[in-house]
Structure formats: C-alpha cells, structure tokens
C-alpha cells in the first residue's frame, strides 16, 4: 500500500488561510489502512484545522469533512462533484496521486495536500510501516530471494553487502536491517547461497526515472475513442 | 463568558467513574468545575473525542483510567496514554496549551485519589485561565451534554 503521514496543522492552516470554505476529503483506501487519511483521521484533522484557524483569527472559515472510497480514480470522485462546488478549496488527505486526481477533476478549485506521501510499504507491526518497493519498473525480486536491495539497502547495492554491515544491521541506523544480510540468510535457508556469487548486472533505469512520467497501457481494456493517448 | 474554567473528565466505567461515585459517597469535596463523562474503557476514547471537547470550548480535559496492568480490557489504558500524548502534540500545533490535557490512573477503590486528581487538574488549569477557544457557559454545557449523548450512542450502537 501507499504509506503517508499527516502534515503539521500550521502548514495546512497557512495553505488555506485565504479561503472561506474548505472541504477536507479523506480517502478510504491505502491511507485509511496506514491511519493517515481515513474517515477517522479526516475528522481529527478537520477539528484541529477549525480550532487552529479560529485561533489565527479566521474563525468564520468553514471546514467540513467527507471521505470517499478512493481518490485516485475518477469514478469514485463523482460523488464529490456537487459538494465541491460549495467550497473555495479542498484539502486532500489522500496520497499524492489522490491530490492530483482531485486537482485534475476540479480545474477551478484550489486543492492542497494534507498528507506527506512517504512510500510503498507494508504494515510491519501495529503502528509501524516500512518501505518495501521503489517502483523501479523492472522488478528483480526473483534474483534476490524476495528482498529488494534497491529499496532496502541504504546504498542500493545490487552486489552486496558493503563493508559496514554489523550484526545484521546497517551502519545508517541500528534499527535498520542490512538488506544483504536478509538476502544472504534467505538464500542460505533455501540452499541457494551460491547463486549470490555471480555478479549482478547494473539496473536498467530506463523503466524508472527516464523519459518523463510513466504510463501503463492495456490496449485490450481501452474503450474506443478514449485512449490510449500517444 | 464565565470565570471558572470547565474541566471535562473522561472516566473509565471500571475505575475512575466508580471512584468518583465513591468520592461522593465519602462526602469528599472536589472542584465543582469538573464534569464527568463515562466511557466503557479509556481505550474507547479516540483522539477526536478529546479534540471535540476542546472545540466545544472546554478548558481542560482529564482522562482517568485504570492502574497500569489493571485494565479490564487488558491494555485500553495504555493505548489511551499514548493517544493523550499524541493529542498533546497536536494541541501544541493548534495553539492550545498541552497542559490543559492530562492522563491519570487510579482504581475503583480510590475515591480520595479521584478527589485529589480532580483538584490537581483544576489547579493546573486555573493559572492558564479560560481556553483560547472558550465559549459561553451555556454553550460549553450544551456541548458537554451533546458529547454525553454521542458517547452513549457509540457505546450502545458500536459506532457513531
């Protein structure tokens, strides 16, 4: 899932300070699961923003809240269309994709982010989420026994480990596992540690930060006349 | 605006609420500006409940749960303490003194302790005065009444 955490209240307050009516919109998908932008968090943030605005002399600013099923898909934004007309600005508690989807859908409306989108990750333990995928576009997890060195090695080494791994921990932080220790342990447990002796080729970044914004197209799923755009 | 700060006490049914009852039975006096709101466990108290109290003009909030290790639901009071700490940080961001919020632990047999923490909270809030979001006495009392109704509905219905 996409993991995010909330922005500080003063930052959001300063973004909306020139507006009279603000709608805070939560998202019922990833950010609900990571407890950053679901229905409950939207209520909390809305309440906090109202109080903050009042103390800043903007007590007449209306802040309302609502949460939709998913912000990153236009069909789910439909339910907001009429309601958004009643507001000057929208604060999205969705991830960066959700914020941009709302901005595209409501061209004349100010749309602000209420969260800082962090990474794609998993729930490690109750209340703890960790990054697992960098979305490089050329997955090599099969080669690394299910542990991604591009994401989880601090130096992103494809041929590791470096010389600074100590007791299974990374030199960056004693709380960070050495990805290469994990890879080696898993390879050994599978009886395939010898596979790590071969030198891995450099990553092909042409599928990642190359050539502008990325797009995935399934032509068989496209509706005639509606895409894909060149 | 009224002169005396109003403090809302979120009390666990299994300890603080019974202790408040006992304080009454023992004829112990505690400040008259404390309003008691009963919850089935302090673990049931979410951050939005506490923020709602401040938004409705309450001047201070005390969360009173069971002794650590003695929660009827095992760890509701431990969760509540972490939530209280998180809301304190948020209050600081909003511009409200975090000292207006505190968590206390006590058992159901501690009537005198309830009277003592009520006094402690009142003494803590008194120098801070009314909340910067304070409303008229009637509005605050109405807000507390609404919260009581909402809390009861949540307890009986499972959700708001």
Tab-separated table of C-alpha atoms in Angstrom:
chain	number	residue	atom	x	y	z
A	1	UNK	CA	0.000	0.000	0.000
A	2	UNK	CA	0.949	3.653	-0.235
A	3	UNK	CA	2.036	4.926	3.163
A	4	UNK	CA	1.693	8.545	4.230
A	5	UNK	CA	1.639	10.625	7.370
A	6	UNK	CA	-0.104	13.842	8.257
A	7	UNK	CA	1.230	17.307	7.712
A	8	UNK	CA	1.567	19.602	10.710
A	9	UNK	CA	-1.559	21.682	11.363
A	10	UNK	CA	0.131	25.100	10.926
A	11	UNK	CA	1.305	24.113	7.430
A	12	UNK	CA	-2.245	23.200	6.383
A	13	UNK	CA	-3.661	26.298	8.084
A	14	UNK	CA	-1.274	28.562	6.173
A	15	UNK	CA	-2.233	26.906	2.875
A	16	UNK	CA	-5.961	27.544	3.365
A	17	UNK	CA	-5.802	30.853	5.242
A	18	UNK	CA	-7.166	32.876	2.319
A	19	UNK	CA	-10.209	30.661	1.800
A	20	UNK	CA	-13.621	30.961	3.442
A	21	UNK	CA	-14.958	27.468	2.838
A	22	UNK	CA	-12.728	24.420	2.963
A	23	UNK	CA	-13.631	20.791	2.342
A	24	UNK	CA	-11.295	18.204	3.813
A	25	UNK	CA	-11.521	14.985	1.825
A	26	UNK	CA	-10.322	11.657	3.161
A	27	UNK	CA	-9.606	8.531	1.152
A	28	UNK	CA	-10.907	5.095	2.051
A	29	UNK	CA	-8.074	3.093	0.573
A	30	UNK	CA	-4.329	2.973	1.399
A	31	UNK	CA	-4.237	5.994	3.715
A	32	UNK	CA	-7.114	4.591	5.742
A	33	UNK	CA	-5.095	1.443	6.379
A	34	UNK	CA	-1.978	3.403	7.369
A	35	UNK	CA	-4.107	5.596	9.674
A	36	UNK	CA	-3.228	8.846	7.929
A	37	UNK	CA	-6.220	9.929	5.863
A	38	UNK	CA	-9.255	7.731	6.515
A	39	UNK	CA	-12.624	8.799	7.882
A	40	UNK	CA	-11.430	8.986	11.486
A	41	UNK	CA	-8.262	10.909	10.656
A	42	UNK	CA	-10.240	13.297	8.450
A	43	UNK	CA	-12.480	14.081	11.429
A	44	UNK	CA	-9.449	14.648	13.659
A	45	UNK	CA	-7.659	16.858	11.131
A	46	UNK	CA	-10.835	18.821	10.377
A	47	UNK	CA	-11.400	19.522	14.056
A	48	UNK	CA	-7.752	20.528	14.550
A	49	UNK	CA	-7.819	22.802	11.480
A	50	UNK	CA	-11.011	24.547	12.612
A	51	UNK	CA	-9.501	25.289	16.016
A	52	UNK	CA	-6.210	26.427	14.504
A	53	UNK	CA	-7.957	28.775	12.065
A	54	UNK	CA	-10.083	30.226	14.842
A	55	UNK	CA	-7.010	30.971	16.930
A	56	UNK	CA	-5.433	32.590	13.866
A	57	UNK	CA	-8.366	34.984	13.586
A	58	UNK	CA	-10.109	33.013	10.844
A	59	UNK	CA	-12.928	31.693	12.992
A	60	UNK	CA	-15.518	32.218	10.291
A	61	UNK	CA	-13.800	29.839	7.893
A	62	UNK	CA	-15.987	26.790	7.371
A	63	UNK	CA	-14.145	23.467	7.451
A	64	UNK	CA	-16.231	20.411	6.603
A	65	UNK	CA	-15.118	16.825	6.140
A	66	UNK	CA	-16.051	13.884	3.986
A	67	UNK	CA	-14.360	10.671	2.938
A	68	UNK	CA	-14.706	8.927	-0.397
A	69	UNK	CA	-13.932	5.338	-1.250
A	70	UNK	CA	-10.933	6.144	-3.438
A	71	UNK	CA	-9.404	9.426	-4.571
A	72	UNK	CA	-7.168	8.078	-7.319
A	73	UNK	CA	-9.992	7.004	-9.622
A	74	UNK	CA	-12.326	9.423	-11.330
A	75	UNK	CA	-15.411	7.228	-10.946
A	76	UNK	CA	-15.120	7.440	-7.173
A	77	UNK	CA	-14.665	11.220	-7.261
A	78	UNK	CA	-18.103	11.579	-8.897
A	79	UNK	CA	-19.836	11.658	-5.523
A	80	UNK	CA	-17.882	14.802	-4.640
A	81	UNK	CA	-18.714	16.793	-7.766
A	82	UNK	CA	-21.766	18.670	-6.477
A	83	UNK	CA	-20.433	19.120	-2.978
A	84	UNK	CA	-17.108	20.609	-4.024
A	85	UNK	CA	-18.966	23.440	-5.783
A	86	UNK	CA	-19.913	24.764	-2.349
A	87	UNK	CA	-16.300	25.262	-1.271
A	88	UNK	CA	-13.378	27.512	-2.249
A	89	UNK	CA	-10.721	24.945	-1.505
A	90	UNK	CA	-10.178	21.256	-0.974
A	91	UNK	CA	-7.620	19.682	1.360
A	92	UNK	CA	-6.958	16.137	0.261
A	93	UNK	CA	-5.971	13.544	2.833
A	94	UNK	CA	-5.163	11.150	0.008
A	95	UNK	CA	-1.719	10.296	-1.311
A	96	UNK	CA	-0.052	12.468	-3.947
A	97	UNK	CA	-1.977	10.615	-6.659
A	98	UNK	CA	-5.270	11.414	-4.917
A	99	UNK	CA	-4.410	15.110	-4.570
A	100	UNK	CA	-3.600	15.313	-8.279
A	101	UNK	CA	-6.695	13.369	-9.298
A	102	UNK	CA	-8.861	15.885	-7.406
A	103	UNK	CA	-6.950	18.806	-8.922
A	104	UNK	CA	-7.472	17.419	-12.435
A	105	UNK	CA	-11.147	16.781	-11.795
A	106	UNK	CA	-11.834	20.252	-10.341
A	107	UNK	CA	-9.793	22.639	-12.526
A	108	UNK	CA	-11.048	25.882	-10.977
A	109	UNK	CA	-10.674	24.751	-7.392
A	110	UNK	CA	-7.685	25.154	-5.076
A	111	UNK	CA	-6.561	21.674	-3.991
A	112	UNK	CA	-3.986	21.253	-1.230
A	113	UNK	CA	-2.236	18.205	0.246
A	114	UNK	CA	-2.927	17.368	3.878
A	115	UNK	CA	-0.504	14.453	3.963
A	116	UNK	CA	3.113	13.801	3.125
A	117	UNK	CA	3.162	10.706	0.931
A	118	UNK	CA	6.066	8.537	2.009
A	119	UNK	CA	6.470	5.221	0.213
A	120	UNK	CA	5.054	1.888	-0.902
A	121	UNK	CA	5.310	-0.443	2.015
A	122	UNK	CA	3.723	-2.867	4.420
A	123	UNK	CA	2.454	-2.944	7.970
A	124	UNK	CA	5.466	-4.263	9.863
A	125	UNK	CA	3.740	-4.362	13.245
A	126	UNK	CA	0.847	-2.472	14.818
A	127	UNK	CA	1.550	1.206	14.126
A	128	UNK	CA	4.766	0.609	12.178
A	129	UNK	CA	5.029	0.720	8.384
A	130	UNK	CA	8.186	0.110	6.392
A	131	UNK	CA	9.208	0.768	2.811
A	132	UNK	CA	9.434	-2.274	0.580
A	133	UNK	CA	9.188	-1.171	-3.050
A	134	UNK	CA	10.740	1.683	-5.025
A	135	UNK	CA	8.528	1.135	-8.086
A	136	UNK	CA	11.550	0.890	-10.375
A	137	UNK	CA	9.560	-0.682	-13.209
A	138	UNK	CA	11.942	-3.626	-13.631
A	139	UNK	CA	11.442	-5.957	-10.689
A	140	UNK	CA	14.360	-8.199	-9.759
A	141	UNK	CA	12.983	-9.678	-6.573
A	142	UNK	CA	13.281	-13.191	-8.038
A	143	UNK	CA	17.030	-12.738	-8.270
A	144	UNK	CA	17.292	-11.502	-4.685
A	145	UNK	CA	15.145	-14.111	-2.970
A	146	UNK	CA	12.221	-11.758	-2.377
A	147	UNK	CA	14.147	-8.921	-0.717
A	148	UNK	CA	14.717	-5.754	-2.741
A	149	UNK	CA	18.208	-4.299	-2.367
A	150	UNK	CA	17.251	-1.240	-4.419
A	151	UNK	CA	14.705	-0.304	-1.772
A	152	UNK	CA	16.028	-1.799	1.412
A	153	UNK	CA	19.813	-1.464	1.108
A	154	UNK	CA	20.754	2.076	2.152
A	155	UNK	CA	23.393	2.145	-0.589
A	156	UNK	CA	21.128	0.420	-3.109
A	157	UNK	CA	23.879	-2.066	-3.859
A	158	UNK	CA	22.971	-4.815	-6.287
A	159	UNK	CA	26.163	-6.689	-5.431
A	160	UNK	CA	26.472	-6.580	-1.683
A	161	UNK	CA	26.941	-6.430	1.135
A	162	UNK	CA	29.145	-3.405	1.726
A	163	UNK	CA	31.754	-3.496	4.457
A	164	UNK	CA	29.669	-1.753	7.060
A	165	UNK	CA	27.081	-4.378	7.905
A	166	UNK	CA	27.349	-5.243	11.622
A	167	UNK	CA	25.370	-7.979	13.347
A	168	UNK	CA	22.750	-7.867	10.636
A	169	UNK	CA	22.228	-4.130	10.949
A	170	UNK	CA	23.033	-1.285	8.576
A	171	UNK	CA	25.577	1.390	9.506
A	172	UNK	CA	22.938	4.025	8.772
A	173	UNK	CA	20.916	3.036	11.828
A	174	UNK	CA	20.949	0.252	14.360
A	175	UNK	CA	17.208	-0.026	13.758
A	176	UNK	CA	17.662	-0.743	10.057
A	177	UNK	CA	18.195	-4.294	8.941
A	178	UNK	CA	21.004	-4.899	6.470
A	179	UNK	CA	19.126	-5.926	3.332
A	180	UNK	CA	22.071	-8.016	2.205
A	181	UNK	CA	22.132	-9.916	5.472
A	182	UNK	CA	18.450	-10.693	4.899
A	183	UNK	CA	19.124	-11.733	1.299
A	184	UNK	CA	22.009	-13.982	2.345
A	185	UNK	CA	20.080	-15.562	5.223
A	186	UNK	CA	17.154	-16.330	2.967
A	187	UNK	CA	19.339	-17.673	0.160
A	188	UNK	CA	21.156	-19.894	2.653
A	189	UNK	CA	17.916	-21.186	4.126
A	190	UNK	CA	16.840	-22.133	0.618
A	191	UNK	CA	20.185	-23.832	-0.051
A	192	UNK	CA	20.968	-21.398	-2.847
A	193	UNK	CA	23.591	-19.099	-1.333
A	194	UNK	CA	25.994	-19.991	-4.129
A	195	UNK	CA	23.760	-18.094	-6.540
A	196	UNK	CA	24.913	-14.884	-4.884
A	197	UNK	CA	28.456	-15.495	-6.124
A	198	UNK	CA	27.541	-14.383	-9.611
A	199	UNK	CA	27.842	-10.695	-10.402
A	200	UNK	CA	24.517	-8.966	-10.973
A	201	UNK	CA	24.189	-6.594	-13.921
A	202	UNK	CA	23.553	-2.925	-13.351
A	203	UNK	CA	19.946	-1.863	-13.039
A	204	UNK	CA	18.216	-0.724	-16.215
A	205	UNK	CA	16.745	2.586	-15.117
A	206	UNK	CA	15.032	3.241	-18.445
A	207	UNK	CA	11.854	1.854	-16.892
A	208	UNK	CA	12.091	4.263	-13.950
A	209	UNK	CA	13.123	7.917	-13.859
A	210	UNK	CA	13.690	8.133	-17.567
A	211	UNK	CA	11.632	9.663	-20.335
A	212	UNK	CA	9.190	11.548	-18.185
A	213	UNK	CA	6.033	10.374	-16.497
A	214	UNK	CA	5.375	6.643	-16.799
A	215	UNK	CA	2.220	5.090	-18.115
A	216	UNK	CA	0.875	1.545	-18.249
A	217	UNK	CA	-1.456	0.815	-21.164
A	218	UNK	CA	-3.649	-2.250	-21.650
A	219	UNK	CA	-4.943	-1.711	-25.166
A	220	UNK	CA	-7.422	-4.599	-24.889
A	221	UNK	CA	-9.042	-2.781	-21.957
A	222	UNK	CA	-9.169	0.660	-23.559
A	223	UNK	CA	-12.544	1.921	-24.751
A	224	UNK	CA	-12.576	3.035	-28.391
A	225	UNK	CA	-12.129	6.758	-28.709
A	226	UNK	CA	-10.971	7.139	-25.105
A	227	UNK	CA	-7.301	6.222	-25.358
A	228	UNK	CA	-4.571	5.394	-25.167
A	229	UNK	CA	-3.233	8.844	-25.814
A	230	UNK	CA	0.037	8.933	-27.743
B	1	UNK	CA	-18.009	34.126	29.350
B	2	UNK	CA	-17.847	32.656	32.818
B	3	UNK	CA	-14.993	32.951	35.305
B	4	UNK	CA	-14.245	29.356	36.221
B	5	UNK	CA	-12.503	27.020	33.721
B	6	UNK	CA	-14.584	23.939	32.908
B	7	UNK	CA	-12.759	20.606	33.020
B	8	UNK	CA	-14.144	17.512	31.384
B	9	UNK	CA	-13.159	14.171	32.946
B	10	UNK	CA	-13.272	11.195	30.577
B	11	UNK	CA	-13.726	8.396	33.107
B	12	UNK	CA	-13.417	4.655	32.668
B	13	UNK	CA	-16.526	2.816	33.878
B	14	UNK	CA	-14.430	0.255	35.753
B	15	UNK	CA	-12.269	2.610	37.816
B	16	UNK	CA	-12.446	6.408	37.685
B	17	UNK	CA	-16.234	6.554	37.327
B	18	UNK	CA	-16.689	4.232	40.312
B	19	UNK	CA	-14.021	6.167	42.209
B	20	UNK	CA	-15.859	9.434	41.520
B	21	UNK	CA	-19.004	7.766	42.841
B	22	UNK	CA	-17.129	6.656	45.921
B	23	UNK	CA	-15.726	10.160	46.436
B	24	UNK	CA	-19.321	11.348	46.509
B	25	UNK	CA	-20.397	8.600	48.902
B	26	UNK	CA	-17.487	9.511	51.170
B	27	UNK	CA	-18.630	13.133	51.121
B	28	UNK	CA	-15.250	14.195	49.760
B	29	UNK	CA	-15.277	17.525	48.039
B	30	UNK	CA	-13.635	18.134	44.724
B	31	UNK	CA	-13.822	21.179	42.452
B	32	UNK	CA	-17.292	21.910	41.139
B	33	UNK	CA	-15.978	22.715	37.653
B	34	UNK	CA	-15.273	19.043	36.885
B	35	UNK	CA	-17.777	17.388	34.517
B	36	UNK	CA	-17.693	13.603	34.383
B	37	UNK	CA	-18.200	11.662	31.148
B	38	UNK	CA	-18.347	7.876	31.388
B	39	UNK	CA	-16.681	5.549	28.870
B	40	UNK	CA	-16.561	1.743	28.991
B	41	UNK	CA	-12.762	1.943	28.957
B	42	UNK	CA	-10.247	4.734	28.343
B	43	UNK	CA	-9.171	2.655	25.324
B	44	UNK	CA	-12.521	3.619	23.790
B	45	UNK	CA	-11.521	7.279	23.860
B	46	UNK	CA	-10.275	8.361	20.464
B	47	UNK	CA	-8.282	11.465	19.614
B	48	UNK	CA	-11.345	13.040	18.020
B	49	UNK	CA	-13.290	12.774	21.313
B	50	UNK	CA	-10.652	14.838	23.101
B	51	UNK	CA	-10.342	17.374	20.285
B	52	UNK	CA	-14.134	17.666	20.141
B	53	UNK	CA	-14.142	18.656	23.812
B	54	UNK	CA	-11.674	21.471	23.194
B	55	UNK	CA	-13.511	22.541	20.055
B	56	UNK	CA	-16.686	22.809	22.111
B	57	UNK	CA	-14.977	25.232	24.453
B	58	UNK	CA	-13.944	23.016	27.366
B	59	UNK	CA	-10.919	24.490	29.171
B	60	UNK	CA	-9.257	21.281	30.293
B	61	UNK	CA	-9.578	17.532	29.788
B	62	UNK	CA	-8.516	14.780	32.156
B	63	UNK	CA	-8.550	11.166	31.058
B	64	UNK	CA	-8.825	8.843	34.034
B	65	UNK	CA	-8.215	5.139	33.535
B	66	UNK	CA	-7.336	2.035	35.487
B	67	UNK	CA	-3.981	1.425	37.100
B	68	UNK	CA	-1.426	0.196	34.583
B	69	UNK	CA	-1.744	-3.575	34.435
B	70	UNK	CA	-5.272	-3.400	35.800
B	71	UNK	CA	-7.293	-2.573	32.685
B	72	UNK	CA	-10.499	-4.592	32.378
B	73	UNK	CA	-9.722	-4.879	28.662
B	74	UNK	CA	-6.026	-5.588	29.276
B	75	UNK	CA	-4.388	-2.580	27.639
B	76	UNK	CA	-7.025	0.061	26.922
B	77	UNK	CA	-5.476	2.434	29.454
B	78	UNK	CA	-2.017	2.027	27.878
B	79	UNK	CA	-3.432	2.899	24.466
B	80	UNK	CA	-5.232	5.874	25.981
B	81	UNK	CA	-1.995	7.237	27.444
B	82	UNK	CA	-0.295	7.082	24.031
B	83	UNK	CA	-3.282	8.790	22.412
B	84	UNK	CA	-3.250	11.507	25.062
B	85	UNK	CA	0.428	12.148	24.329
B	86	UNK	CA	-0.334	12.384	20.596
B	87	UNK	CA	-3.197	14.805	21.161
B	88	UNK	CA	-0.954	16.917	23.392
B	89	UNK	CA	1.455	17.333	20.482
B	90	UNK	CA	-1.445	18.213	18.215
B	91	UNK	CA	-2.763	20.782	20.707
B	92	UNK	CA	0.651	22.437	20.643
B	93	UNK	CA	0.416	22.686	16.849
B	94	UNK	CA	-3.092	24.124	17.091
B	95	UNK	CA	-2.029	26.759	19.631
B	96	UNK	CA	-3.680	25.378	22.767
B	97	UNK	CA	-1.536	24.750	25.858
B	98	UNK	CA	-0.900	20.956	26.033
B	99	UNK	CA	-1.018	21.211	29.848
B	100	UNK	CA	-4.776	21.509	29.531
B	101	UNK	CA	-4.842	17.760	28.892
B	102	UNK	CA	-3.613	15.007	31.231
B	103	UNK	CA	-3.985	11.284	31.814
B	104	UNK	CA	-4.325	9.798	35.307
B	105	UNK	CA	-4.514	6.254	36.614
B	106	UNK	CA	-6.465	5.041	39.625
B	107	UNK	CA	-8.504	2.103	40.846
B	108	UNK	CA	-12.231	1.930	41.570
B	109	UNK	CA	-11.497	1.797	45.306
B	110	UNK	CA	-9.694	5.128	45.295
B	111	UNK	CA	-12.365	7.723	45.974
B	112	UNK	CA	-9.878	10.022	47.733
B	113	UNK	CA	-7.493	9.734	44.784
B	114	UNK	CA	-10.244	10.836	42.400
B	115	UNK	CA	-10.852	13.915	44.542
B	116	UNK	CA	-7.099	14.533	44.592
B	117	UNK	CA	-6.551	14.289	40.806
B	118	UNK	CA	-9.618	16.452	40.198
B	119	UNK	CA	-8.096	19.115	42.447
B	120	UNK	CA	-4.706	18.670	40.781
B	121	UNK	CA	-6.214	19.173	37.328
B	122	UNK	CA	-8.219	22.200	38.473
B	123	UNK	CA	-5.076	23.745	39.978
B	124	UNK	CA	-3.168	23.069	36.778
B	125	UNK	CA	-5.783	24.705	34.513
B	126	UNK	CA	-6.619	27.631	36.822
B	127	UNK	CA	-3.473	29.679	36.035
B	128	UNK	CA	-3.999	29.048	32.297
B	129	UNK	CA	-7.474	30.536	32.582
B	130	UNK	CA	-10.189	30.018	30.030
B	131	UNK	CA	-9.283	28.229	26.835
B	132	UNK	CA	-8.480	30.487	23.873
B	133	UNK	CA	-11.431	28.717	22.226
B	134	UNK	CA	-13.696	29.255	25.187
B	135	UNK	CA	-17.402	29.769	24.652
B	136	UNK	CA	-20.210	30.905	26.920
B	137	UNK	CA	-21.046	28.698	29.887
B	138	UNK	CA	-24.337	27.689	28.305
B	139	UNK	CA	-22.656	26.684	25.033
B	140	UNK	CA	-19.996	24.659	26.833
B	141	UNK	CA	-22.572	22.863	28.983
B	142	UNK	CA	-24.665	22.145	25.894
B	143	UNK	CA	-21.551	20.819	24.125
B	144	UNK	CA	-20.787	18.506	27.055
B	145	UNK	CA	-24.391	17.325	27.015
B	146	UNK	CA	-24.086	16.545	23.309
B	147	UNK	CA	-20.879	14.636	23.950
B	148	UNK	CA	-22.609	12.582	26.644
B	149	UNK	CA	-25.367	11.679	24.207
B	150	UNK	CA	-22.865	10.862	21.449
B	151	UNK	CA	-20.705	8.786	23.794
B	152	UNK	CA	-23.758	6.842	24.954
B	153	UNK	CA	-24.844	6.245	21.362
B	154	UNK	CA	-21.364	4.968	20.499
B	155	UNK	CA	-21.342	2.643	23.486
B	156	UNK	CA	-24.780	1.264	22.750
B	157	UNK	CA	-24.571	1.246	18.966
B	158	UNK	CA	-20.947	0.306	18.487
B	159	UNK	CA	-20.264	3.315	16.291
B	160	UNK	CA	-21.387	6.867	15.808
